[in-house]
Amino acid sequence: MIAAVVSPAAVFSAAPAFAESAPTTRTQNDTASIAALEKAAADAATAYDAAVAAEAAQQARVEAFMNDSQPYLGKLEAARAAAKETAAAKAAADKELAAATAATAKLDDPATTEDERVAILTRLHKATEAAKAADAANATAEKARTAAGNALDDARVAELRKLYTLGEAKKAAAAAKATADKALADAKAAAAQQPAKEDTPPAPADSTGTQQPGAVTPVADTAVTTAGDASTTRSSTTSTTATSAKTTTSTTSNTSTTSAAELAETGSNPATPYLALGAGLAISLGAAAVHVSRRKAGQSA
């Protein structure tokens, strides 16, 4: 006949399993990111200051150019003076040509001598040639005046275009600076909202000062006794039951002090160790009762 007696070898460990959670801290990556954003903001500020200075310098050049557009203005003034002279020469040549043309009326007069006719024709020829030359000189002077005026206008436009370009560059630099400043401010605000660094709590220690593991899986020993000798089987069963009860009682006394507080910290019910102890004792007492009843029955027989 085989009799199996089950007894708890140990009570549930009172050491709770602490829930490990990684603390939210500022990592080296966060610090590096903020440092990079600070450098970007500083570079953007430097670029913006340079853009402002460049625009101011160009503004001064534009104002100076408008007041004294040399050498363009000097060339234009010279071209204007030359055109004015050629215009006056053309006007004089045209007037002489008109007079010489009017004098040709005497050619039909019978009283006009041959010498007078030659003089009238010679004058007309010279006046015509002079008028043609004056027209050509005046046209050249006008072209030069126009070219000098266009060159001055182009130079003014070029300076104003430079000023406009630098103004747009300043706007872009200002926008980049604002973006960099906002990114840095947002990163610092996010870092400030993170909780301070927390140390991971150590594992609880038992009465001897030795740290216990985070969690221990309940273990139950099963003692199986083979029925060979009835008296030996009963004696072994009784001894095993008593030993298990003593072990349970000793283990409970060592761990009951710290189990309630530790389980409360993890959110577990503080009465859990006591329930486990009661269950172990109940099993041990039940096994002992069965053993005694069987022994009495055997003695009666």
GROMACS .gro file of C-alpha atoms in nm:
model
  301
    1MET     CA    1   0.000   0.000   0.000
    2ILE     CA    2   0.139   0.338  -0.094
    3ALA     CA    3   0.068   0.641   0.122
    4ALA     CA    4   0.146   0.990   0.000
    5VAL     CA    5   0.168   1.279   0.242
    6VAL     CA    6   0.202   1.631   0.110
    7SER     CA    7   0.356   1.893   0.341
    8PRO     CA    8   0.481   2.249   0.272
    9ALA     CA    9   0.860   2.269   0.292
   10ALA     CA   10   0.859   2.647   0.306
   11VAL     CA   11   0.608   2.929   0.332
   12PHE     CA   12   0.575   3.191   0.062
   13SER     CA   13   0.866   3.430   0.085
   14ALA     CA   14   0.773   3.763   0.238
   15ALA     CA   15   1.007   3.956   0.008
   16PRO     CA   16   0.793   4.131  -0.254
   17ALA     CA   17   0.874   4.162  -0.619
   18PHE     CA   18   0.954   4.524  -0.668
   19ALA     CA   19   0.824   4.659  -0.996
   20GLU     CA   20   1.127   4.795  -1.173
   21SER     CA   21   1.068   5.100  -1.383
   22ALA     CA   22   1.330   5.297  -1.563
   23PRO     CA   23   1.347   5.646  -1.408
   24THR     CA   24   1.291   5.933  -1.641
   25THR     CA   25   1.616   6.128  -1.637
   26ARG     CA   26   1.811   6.363  -1.856
   27THR     CA   27   2.033   6.144  -2.065
   28GLN     CA   28   2.356   6.235  -2.237
   29ASN     CA   29   2.164   6.249  -2.565
   30ASP     CA   30   1.935   6.516  -2.420
   31THR     CA   31   2.236   6.719  -2.306
   32ALA     CA   32   2.403   6.679  -2.644
   33SER     CA   33   2.084   6.785  -2.822
   34ILE     CA   34   2.050   7.098  -2.609
   35ALA     CA   35   2.417   7.180  -2.665
   36ALA     CA   36   2.372   7.141  -3.041
   37LEU     CA   37   2.062   7.363  -3.033
   38GLU     CA   38   2.249   7.625  -2.832
   39LYS     CA   39   2.528   7.627  -3.090
   40ALA     CA   40   2.274   7.651  -3.373
   41ALA     CA   41   2.103   7.944  -3.198
   42ALA     CA   42   2.438   8.118  -3.147
   43ASP     CA   43   2.532   8.065  -3.513
   44ALA     CA   44   2.193   8.197  -3.624
   45ALA     CA   45   2.235   8.505  -3.406
   46THR     CA   46   2.582   8.567  -3.550
   47ALA     CA   47   2.449   8.531  -3.905
   48TYR     CA   48   2.164   8.770  -3.829
   49ASP     CA   49   2.401   9.032  -3.686
   50ALA     CA   50   2.621   9.000  -3.995
   51ALA     CA   51   2.318   9.042  -4.223
   52VAL     CA   52   2.208   9.354  -4.035
   53ALA     CA   53   2.556   9.503  -4.062
   54ALA     CA   54   2.578   9.422  -4.434
   55GLU     CA   55   2.243   9.587  -4.504
   56ALA     CA   56   2.340   9.898  -4.309
   57ALA     CA   57   2.669   9.926  -4.500
   58GLN     CA   58   2.492   9.890  -4.834
   59GLN     CA   59   2.235  10.150  -4.732
   60ALA     CA   60   2.517  10.394  -4.668
   61ARG     CA   61   2.669  10.316  -5.010
   62VAL     CA   62   2.336  10.375  -5.181
   63GLU     CA   63   2.292  10.712  -5.015
   64ALA     CA   64   2.646  10.815  -5.108
   65PHE     CA   65   2.597  10.697  -5.466
   66MET     CA   66   2.277  10.892  -5.502
   67ASN     CA   67   2.448  11.208  -5.381
   68ASP     CA   68   2.762  11.166  -5.593
   69SER     CA   69   2.738  10.890  -5.852
   70GLN     CA   70   3.096  10.899  -5.968
   71PRO     CA   71   3.224  10.819  -6.219
   72TYR     CA   72   2.886  10.767  -6.383
   73LEU     CA   73   2.757  11.111  -6.300
   74GLY     CA   74   3.076  11.279  -6.427
   75LYS     CA   75   3.050  11.097  -6.759
   76LEU     CA   76   2.688  11.193  -6.792
   77GLU     CA   77   2.759  11.558  -6.724
   78ALA     CA   78   3.039  11.560  -6.983
   79ALA     CA   79   2.809  11.396  -7.239
   80ARG     CA   80   2.542  11.650  -7.168
   81ALA     CA   81   2.784  11.939  -7.219
   82ALA     CA   82   2.908  11.789  -7.548
   83ALA     CA   83   2.556  11.736  -7.670
   84LYS     CA   84   2.472  12.093  -7.583
   85GLU     CA   85   2.764  12.221  -7.787
   86THR     CA   86   2.684  12.004  -8.085
   87ALA     CA   87   2.324  12.114  -8.066
   88ALA     CA   88   2.432  12.478  -8.078
   89ALA     CA   89   2.667  12.406  -8.372
   90LYS     CA   90   2.389  12.228  -8.554
   91ALA     CA   91   2.156  12.519  -8.498
   92ALA     CA   92   2.414  12.760  -8.642
   93ALA     CA   93   2.480  12.534  -8.940
   94ASP     CA   94   2.112  12.503  -9.008
   95LYS     CA   95   2.077  12.881  -8.995
   96GLU     CA   96   2.365  12.931  -9.239
   97LEU     CA   97   2.220  12.669  -9.468
   98ALA     CA   98   1.888  12.848  -9.466
   99ALA     CA   99   2.058  13.180  -9.552
  100ALA     CA  100   2.265  13.025  -9.830
  101THR     CA  101   1.958  12.865  -9.972
  102ALA     CA  102   1.776  13.200  -9.970
  103ALA     CA  103   2.069  13.368 -10.151
  104THR     CA  104   2.030  13.134 -10.445
  105ALA     CA  105   1.728  13.344 -10.548
  106LYS     CA  106   1.968  13.596 -10.697
  107LEU     CA  107   2.095  13.344 -10.946
  108ASP     CA  108   1.798  13.415 -11.170
  109ASP     CA  109   1.847  13.789 -11.150
  110PRO     CA  110   1.995  13.923 -11.479
  111ALA     CA  111   2.178  14.188 -11.283
  112THR     CA  112   2.376  13.924 -11.093
  113THR     CA  113   2.725  13.887 -11.221
  114GLU     CA  114   2.902  13.562 -11.284
  115ASP     CA  115   3.125  13.602 -10.980
  116GLU     CA  116   2.827  13.665 -10.758
  117ARG     CA  117   2.664  13.348 -10.888
  118VAL     CA  118   2.980  13.144 -10.806
  119ALA     CA  119   2.993  13.293 -10.454
  120ILE     CA  120   2.625  13.212 -10.393
  121LEU     CA  121   2.672  12.852 -10.501
  122THR     CA  122   2.992  12.812 -10.300
  123ARG     CA  123   2.826  12.943  -9.988
  124LEU     CA  124   2.534  12.705 -10.037
  125HIS     CA  125   2.770  12.409 -10.073
  126LYS     CA  126   2.966  12.495  -9.756
  127ALA     CA  127   2.650  12.555  -9.558
  128THR     CA  128   2.513  12.221  -9.665
  129GLU     CA  129   2.829  12.037  -9.566
  130ALA     CA  130   2.849  12.219  -9.235
  131ALA     CA  131   2.487  12.135  -9.156
  132LYS     CA  132   2.548  11.768  -9.231
  133ALA     CA  133   2.854  11.759  -9.004
  134ALA     CA  134   2.670  11.938  -8.728
  135ASP     CA  135   2.386  11.692  -8.750
  136ALA     CA  136   2.624  11.396  -8.726
  137ALA     CA  137   2.813  11.546  -8.430
  138ASN     CA  138   2.493  11.629  -8.252
  139ALA     CA  139   2.360  11.275  -8.303
  140THR     CA  140   2.682  11.126  -8.163
  141ALA     CA  141   2.670  11.355  -7.863
  142GLU     CA  142   2.310  11.264  -7.797
  143LYS     CA  143   2.393  10.895  -7.809
  144ALA     CA  144   2.679  10.947  -7.566
  145ARG     CA  145   2.453  11.144  -7.334
  146THR     CA  146   2.190  10.870  -7.348
  147ALA     CA  147   2.447  10.598  -7.282
  148ALA     CA  148   2.590  10.789  -6.987
  149GLY     CA  149   2.242  10.836  -6.848
  150ASN     CA  150   2.163  10.467  -6.888
  151ALA     CA  151   2.490  10.369  -6.723
  152LEU     CA  152   2.409  10.591  -6.427
  153ASP     CA  153   2.060  10.446  -6.400
  154ASP     CA  154   2.194  10.091  -6.423
  155ALA     CA  155   2.448  10.163  -6.151
  156ARG     CA  156   2.179  10.305  -5.927
  157VAL     CA  157   1.955  10.005  -5.991
  158ALA     CA  158   2.245   9.769  -5.918
  159GLU     CA  159   2.313   9.937  -5.585
  160LEU     CA  160   1.944   9.932  -5.496
  161ARG     CA  161   1.923   9.568  -5.602
  162LYS     CA  162   2.213   9.486  -5.371
  163LEU     CA  163   2.033   9.666  -5.091
  164TYR     CA  164   1.715   9.469  -5.160
  165THR     CA  165   1.904   9.139  -5.170
  166LEU     CA  166   2.073   9.215  -4.840
  167GLY     CA  167   1.736   9.310  -4.694
  168GLU     CA  168   1.592   8.974  -4.796
  169ALA     CA  169   1.897   8.801  -4.652
  170LYS     CA  170   1.839   8.983  -4.325
  171LYS     CA  171   1.477   8.866  -4.321
  172ALA     CA  172   1.585   8.506  -4.383
  173ALA     CA  173   1.848   8.533  -4.109
  174ALA     CA  174   1.589   8.673  -3.871
  175ALA     CA  175   1.352   8.384  -3.948
  176ALA     CA  176   1.632   8.130  -3.900
  177LYS     CA  177   1.727   8.293  -3.571
  178ALA     CA  178   1.366   8.284  -3.451
  179THR     CA  179   1.337   7.917  -3.546
  180ALA     CA  180   1.662   7.827  -3.369
  181ASP     CA  181   1.564   8.023  -3.058
  182LYS     CA  182   1.223   7.853  -3.045
  183ALA     CA  183   1.375   7.507  -3.088
  184LEU     CA  184   1.618   7.574  -2.804
  185ALA     CA  185   1.346   7.712  -2.579
  186ASP     CA  186   1.119   7.413  -2.649
  187ALA     CA  187   1.403   7.168  -2.575
  188LYS     CA  188   1.486   7.341  -2.247
  189ALA     CA  189   1.120   7.348  -2.148
  190ALA     CA  190   1.083   6.977  -2.225
  191ALA     CA  191   1.398   6.900  -2.026
  192ALA     CA  192   1.273   7.107  -1.733
  193GLN     CA  193   0.947   6.911  -1.725
  194GLN     CA  194   1.128   6.579  -1.687
  195PRO     CA  195   1.143   6.444  -1.327
  196ALA     CA  196   1.468   6.447  -1.138
  197LYS     CA  197   1.691   6.142  -1.148
  198GLU     CA  198   1.575   5.870  -0.910
  199ASP     CA  199   1.789   5.590  -0.772
  200THR     CA  200   1.658   5.235  -0.803
  201PRO     CA  201   1.558   5.115  -0.453
  202PRO     CA  202   1.778   4.832  -0.319
  203ALA     CA  203   1.641   4.484  -0.257
  204PRO     CA  204   1.502   4.438   0.096
  205ALA     CA  205   1.726   4.270   0.354
  206ASP     CA  206   1.630   3.997   0.596
  207SER     CA  207   1.696   3.996   0.971
  208THR     CA  208   2.061   3.903   0.918
  209GLY     CA  209   2.122   4.196   0.685
  210THR     CA  210   2.143   3.982   0.368
  211GLN     CA  211   1.956   4.125   0.073
  212GLN     CA  212   1.685   3.898  -0.058
  213PRO     CA  213   1.593   3.858  -0.426
  214GLY     CA  214   1.304   4.055  -0.573
  215ALA     CA  215   1.064   3.762  -0.580
  216VAL     CA  216   1.068   3.402  -0.475
  217THR     CA  217   0.842   3.143  -0.624
  218PRO     CA  218   0.650   2.946  -0.363
  219VAL     CA  219   0.788   2.596  -0.328
  220ALA     CA  220   0.613   2.297  -0.180
  221ASP     CA  221   0.793   1.980  -0.096
  222THR     CA  222   0.615   1.653  -0.152
  223ALA     CA  223   0.727   1.367   0.060
  224VAL     CA  224   0.623   1.033  -0.078
  225THR     CA  225   0.668   0.734   0.147
  226THR     CA  226   0.640   0.384   0.015
  227ALA     CA  227   0.452   0.138   0.226
  228GLY     CA  228   0.704  -0.130   0.307
  229ASP     CA  229   0.703  -0.125   0.678
  230ALA     CA  230   0.382   0.025   0.824
  231SER     CA  231   0.543   0.152   1.137
  232THR     CA  232   0.837   0.301   0.952
  233THR     CA  233   0.599   0.477   0.710
  234ARG     CA  234   0.391   0.627   0.990
  235SER     CA  235   0.699   0.740   1.183
  236SER     CA  236   0.855   0.900   0.873
  237THR     CA  237   0.532   1.076   0.789
  238THR     CA  238   0.494   1.213   1.140
  239SER     CA  239   0.855   1.332   1.147
  240THR     CA  240   0.821   1.498   0.809
  241THR     CA  241   0.501   1.671   0.914
  242ALA     CA  242   0.647   1.800   1.238
  243THR     CA  243   0.963   1.918   1.068
  244SER     CA  244   0.762   2.099   0.801
  245ALA     CA  245   0.553   2.270   1.067
  246LYS     CA  246   0.865   2.384   1.254
  247THR     CA  247   1.025   2.506   0.931
  248THR     CA  248   0.711   2.694   0.842
  249THR     CA  249   0.689   2.853   1.184
  250SER     CA  250   1.059   2.953   1.180
  251THR     CA  251   1.040   3.097   0.828
  252THR     CA  252   0.727   3.292   0.910
  253SER     CA  253   0.881   3.446   1.223
  254ASN     CA  254   1.183   3.567   1.026
  255THR     CA  255   0.988   3.723   0.738
  256SER     CA  256   0.666   3.845   0.900
  257THR     CA  257   0.833   4.164   1.025
  258THR     CA  258   0.920   4.305   0.685
  259SER     CA  259   0.663   4.138   0.457
  260ALA     CA  260   0.368   4.361   0.545
  261ALA     CA  261   0.549   4.688   0.485
  262GLU     CA  262   0.719   4.566   0.167
  263LEU     CA  263   0.402   4.426   0.015
  264ALA     CA  264   0.223   4.750   0.097
  265GLU     CA  265   0.484   4.941  -0.100
  266THR     CA  266   0.414   4.737  -0.413
  267GLY     CA  267   0.037   4.763  -0.378
  268SER     CA  268  -0.015   4.402  -0.255
  269ASN     CA  269  -0.231   4.310   0.041
  270PRO     CA  270  -0.017   4.310   0.364
  271ALA     CA  271  -0.210   4.005   0.491
  272THR     CA  272  -0.080   3.782   0.210
  273PRO     CA  273   0.213   3.631   0.414
  274TYR     CA  274  -0.022   3.549   0.704
  275LEU     CA  275  -0.269   3.380   0.472
  276ALA     CA  276   0.014   3.173   0.323
  277LEU     CA  277   0.133   3.078   0.674
  278GLY     CA  278  -0.218   2.976   0.777
  279ALA     CA  279  -0.256   2.763   0.466
  280GLY     CA  280   0.073   2.583   0.537
  281LEU     CA  281  -0.020   2.515   0.899
  282ALA     CA  282  -0.364   2.389   0.795
  283ILE     CA  283  -0.209   2.140   0.555
  284SER     CA  284   0.041   2.023   0.816
  285LEU     CA  285  -0.226   1.978   1.084
  286GLY     CA  286  -0.453   1.796   0.842
  287ALA     CA  287  -0.176   1.553   0.750
  288ALA     CA  288  -0.101   1.496   1.119
  289ALA     CA  289  -0.469   1.428   1.192
  290VAL     CA  290  -0.489   1.172   0.912
  291HIS     CA  291  -0.176   1.005   1.042
  292VAL     CA  292  -0.308   0.983   1.399
  293SER     CA  293  -0.648   0.849   1.290
  294ARG     CA  294  -0.485   0.579   1.078
  295ARG     CA  295  -0.250   0.485   1.363
  296LYS     CA  296  -0.542   0.448   1.605
  297ALA     CA  297  -0.729   0.240   1.352
  298GLY     CA  298  -0.429   0.014   1.316
  299GLN     CA  299  -0.391  -0.026   1.690
  300SER     CA  300  -0.760  -0.108   1.727
  301ALA     CA  301  -0.728  -0.374   1.462
   0.00000   0.00000   0.00000
